[in-house]
Amino acid sequence: MPRGDKSAYTDKQKRQAEHIEEGYEERGVSEGEAERRAWATVNKMTGGGRKRGSGVGKTTNKAPARKGGRIGGAHSAGRPASSRSAAAKKGWATRKAHSHS
């Protein structure tokens, strides 16, 4: 099987990769890089193509899919406390102003 051939993957794995790829593209990642990351994530979660063979398969490891959300926020944490506080106060004022109209 040549590199890049996805025939060994199930329909579900292909859908997962497509969905993950769309998420990366929405965040500004290039199309090629998004596809590479998506398939890497699916491979990490499921252990690669699972179409052939029978019997009870291995459970899906969902940690790689959750990882992206957990590692976020590093940029915000690096900002000074006064800057974060000012942003929070501004947001609160906006929400308060919009809630009465």
PDB file of C-alpha atoms in Angstrom:
ATOM      1  CA  MET A   1       0.000   0.000   0.000  1.00  0.00           C
ATOM      2  CA  PRO A   2       1.567   3.322  -1.031  1.00  0.00           C
ATOM      3  CA  ARG A   3       2.016   6.113   1.474  1.00  0.00           C
ATOM      4  CA  GLY A   4      -1.057   8.268   1.794  1.00  0.00           C
ATOM      5  CA  ASP A   5      -3.474   5.502   0.754  1.00  0.00           C
ATOM      6  CA  LYS A   6      -6.468   5.678   3.089  1.00  0.00           C
ATOM      7  CA  SER A   7      -8.204   2.451   1.950  1.00  0.00           C
ATOM      8  CA  ALA A   8      -7.385   0.700   5.247  1.00  0.00           C
ATOM      9  CA  TYR A   9      -9.275   3.292   7.262  1.00  0.00           C
ATOM     10  CA  THR A  10     -12.923   2.916   8.250  1.00  0.00           C
ATOM     11  CA  ASP A  11     -15.557   5.420   7.184  1.00  0.00           C
ATOM     12  CA  LYS A  12     -15.733   6.619  10.780  1.00  0.00           C
ATOM     13  CA  GLN A  13     -11.981   7.301  10.864  1.00  0.00           C
ATOM     14  CA  LYS A  14     -12.244   9.237   7.600  1.00  0.00           C
ATOM     15  CA  ARG A  15     -15.104  11.340   9.005  1.00  0.00           C
ATOM     16  CA  GLN A  16     -13.121  11.999  12.187  1.00  0.00           C
ATOM     17  CA  ALA A  17     -10.087  13.147  10.189  1.00  0.00           C
ATOM     18  CA  GLU A  18     -12.241  15.429   8.032  1.00  0.00           C
ATOM     19  CA  HIS A  19     -13.849  17.011  11.082  1.00  0.00           C
ATOM     20  CA  ILE A  20     -10.513  17.522  12.835  1.00  0.00           C
ATOM     21  CA  GLU A  21      -9.037  18.995   9.640  1.00  0.00           C
ATOM     22  CA  GLU A  22     -11.892  21.511   9.374  1.00  0.00           C
ATOM     23  CA  GLY A  23     -11.256  22.593  12.952  1.00  0.00           C
ATOM     24  CA  TYR A  24      -7.594  23.255  12.221  1.00  0.00           C
ATOM     25  CA  GLU A  25      -8.420  25.190   9.048  1.00  0.00           C
ATOM     26  CA  GLU A  26     -10.879  27.389  10.966  1.00  0.00           C
ATOM     27  CA  ARG A  27      -7.998  28.288  13.263  1.00  0.00           C
ATOM     28  CA  GLY A  28      -5.845  29.409  10.337  1.00  0.00           C
ATOM     29  CA  VAL A  29      -3.677  26.320   9.763  1.00  0.00           C
ATOM     30  CA  SER A  30      -2.814  25.703   6.093  1.00  0.00           C
ATOM     31  CA  GLU A  31      -4.763  23.026   4.229  1.00  0.00           C
ATOM     32  CA  GLY A  32      -1.851  20.591   3.924  1.00  0.00           C
ATOM     33  CA  GLU A  33      -0.732  20.995   7.518  1.00  0.00           C
ATOM     34  CA  ALA A  34      -4.313  20.636   8.754  1.00  0.00           C
ATOM     35  CA  GLU A  35      -4.705  17.344   6.870  1.00  0.00           C
ATOM     36  CA  ARG A  36      -1.378  16.047   8.226  1.00  0.00           C
ATOM     37  CA  ARG A  37      -2.306  16.918  11.807  1.00  0.00           C
ATOM     38  CA  ALA A  38      -5.796  15.460  11.436  1.00  0.00           C
ATOM     39  CA  TRP A  39      -4.536  12.068  10.258  1.00  0.00           C
ATOM     40  CA  ALA A  40      -1.822  12.077  12.923  1.00  0.00           C
ATOM     41  CA  THR A  41      -4.518  12.626  15.544  1.00  0.00           C
ATOM     42  CA  VAL A  42      -6.726   9.836  14.152  1.00  0.00           C
ATOM     43  CA  ASN A  43      -3.732   7.479  14.040  1.00  0.00           C
ATOM     44  CA  LYS A  44      -2.838   8.315  17.624  1.00  0.00           C
ATOM     45  CA  MET A  45      -6.421   7.783  18.783  1.00  0.00           C
ATOM     46  CA  THR A  46      -7.206   4.555  16.917  1.00  0.00           C
ATOM     47  CA  GLY A  47      -3.843   2.999  16.144  1.00  0.00           C
ATOM     48  CA  GLY A  48      -4.035   3.545  12.386  1.00  0.00           C
ATOM     49  CA  GLY A  49      -6.219   1.876   9.762  1.00  0.00           C
ATOM     50  CA  ARG A  50      -8.655  -0.603  11.300  1.00  0.00           C
ATOM     51  CA  LYS A  51     -10.621  -1.920   8.339  1.00  0.00           C
ATOM     52  CA  ARG A  52      -9.055  -5.370   7.997  1.00  0.00           C
ATOM     53  CA  GLY A  53      -9.329  -8.111  10.575  1.00  0.00           C
ATOM     54  CA  SER A  54     -12.153  -9.121  12.799  1.00  0.00           C
ATOM     55  CA  GLY A  55     -12.942  -9.501  16.449  1.00  0.00           C
ATOM     56  CA  VAL A  56     -12.997  -7.067  19.287  1.00  0.00           C
ATOM     57  CA  GLY A  57     -10.818  -4.051  18.562  1.00  0.00           C
ATOM     58  CA  LYS A  58      -8.819  -1.899  20.892  1.00  0.00           C
ATOM     59  CA  THR A  59     -10.546   0.941  22.677  1.00  0.00           C
ATOM     60  CA  THR A  60     -10.155   4.443  21.304  1.00  0.00           C
ATOM     61  CA  ASN A  61      -7.738   6.710  23.172  1.00  0.00           C
ATOM     62  CA  LYS A  62      -9.488  10.089  23.284  1.00  0.00           C
ATOM     63  CA  ALA A  63      -6.625  11.952  24.983  1.00  0.00           C
ATOM     64  CA  PRO A  64      -5.071  13.263  21.718  1.00  0.00           C
ATOM     65  CA  ALA A  65      -8.374  14.869  20.718  1.00  0.00           C
ATOM     66  CA  ARG A  66      -8.672  16.612  24.081  1.00  0.00           C
ATOM     67  CA  LYS A  67      -5.063  17.757  24.155  1.00  0.00           C
ATOM     68  CA  GLY A  68      -5.592  20.791  21.921  1.00  0.00           C
ATOM     69  CA  GLY A  69      -8.136  22.378  24.214  1.00  0.00           C
ATOM     70  CA  ARG A  70      -6.153  21.728  27.365  1.00  0.00           C
ATOM     71  CA  ILE A  71      -2.905  23.286  26.151  1.00  0.00           C
ATOM     72  CA  GLY A  72      -4.626  26.506  25.105  1.00  0.00           C
ATOM     73  CA  GLY A  73      -4.461  29.657  27.207  1.00  0.00           C
ATOM     74  CA  ALA A  74      -0.677  29.862  27.468  1.00  0.00           C
ATOM     75  CA  HIS A  75      -0.648  33.241  25.734  1.00  0.00           C
ATOM     76  CA  SER A  76      -3.173  34.679  28.145  1.00  0.00           C
ATOM     77  CA  ALA A  77      -1.265  33.323  31.134  1.00  0.00           C
ATOM     78  CA  GLY A  78       1.843  35.172  29.989  1.00  0.00           C
ATOM     79  CA  ARG A  79       0.122  38.547  30.070  1.00  0.00           C
ATOM     80  CA  PRO A  80       0.446  40.752  33.144  1.00  0.00           C
ATOM     81  CA  ALA A  81      -2.300  40.420  35.735  1.00  0.00           C
ATOM     82  CA  SER A  82      -3.277  44.065  35.269  1.00  0.00           C
ATOM     83  CA  SER A  83      -3.894  43.482  31.558  1.00  0.00           C
ATOM     84  CA  ARG A  84      -6.046  40.404  32.179  1.00  0.00           C
ATOM     85  CA  SER A  85      -7.962  42.231  34.888  1.00  0.00           C
ATOM     86  CA  ALA A  86      -8.637  45.214  32.610  1.00  0.00           C
ATOM     87  CA  ALA A  87      -9.911  42.885  29.887  1.00  0.00           C
ATOM     88  CA  ALA A  88     -12.188  41.114  32.367  1.00  0.00           C
ATOM     89  CA  LYS A  89     -13.615  44.422  33.610  1.00  0.00           C
ATOM     90  CA  LYS A  90     -14.202  45.607  30.046  1.00  0.00           C
ATOM     91  CA  GLY A  91     -15.984  42.362  29.169  1.00  0.00           C
ATOM     92  CA  TRP A  92     -18.154  42.557  32.258  1.00  0.00           C
ATOM     93  CA  ALA A  93     -19.136  46.152  31.453  1.00  0.00           C
ATOM     94  CA  THR A  94     -20.069  45.148  27.899  1.00  0.00           C
ATOM     95  CA  ARG A  95     -22.173  42.190  29.055  1.00  0.00           C
ATOM     96  CA  LYS A  96     -23.879  44.374  31.648  1.00  0.00           C
ATOM     97  CA  ALA A  97     -24.654  47.076  29.092  1.00  0.00           C
ATOM     98  CA  HIS A  98     -26.054  44.579  26.569  1.00  0.00           C
ATOM     99  CA  SER A  99     -28.179  42.728  29.106  1.00  0.00           C
ATOM    100  CA  HIS A 100     -30.478  45.731  29.712  1.00  0.00           C
ATOM    101  CA  SER A 101     -31.225  46.492  26.075  1.00  0.00           C
TER     102      SER A 101
END
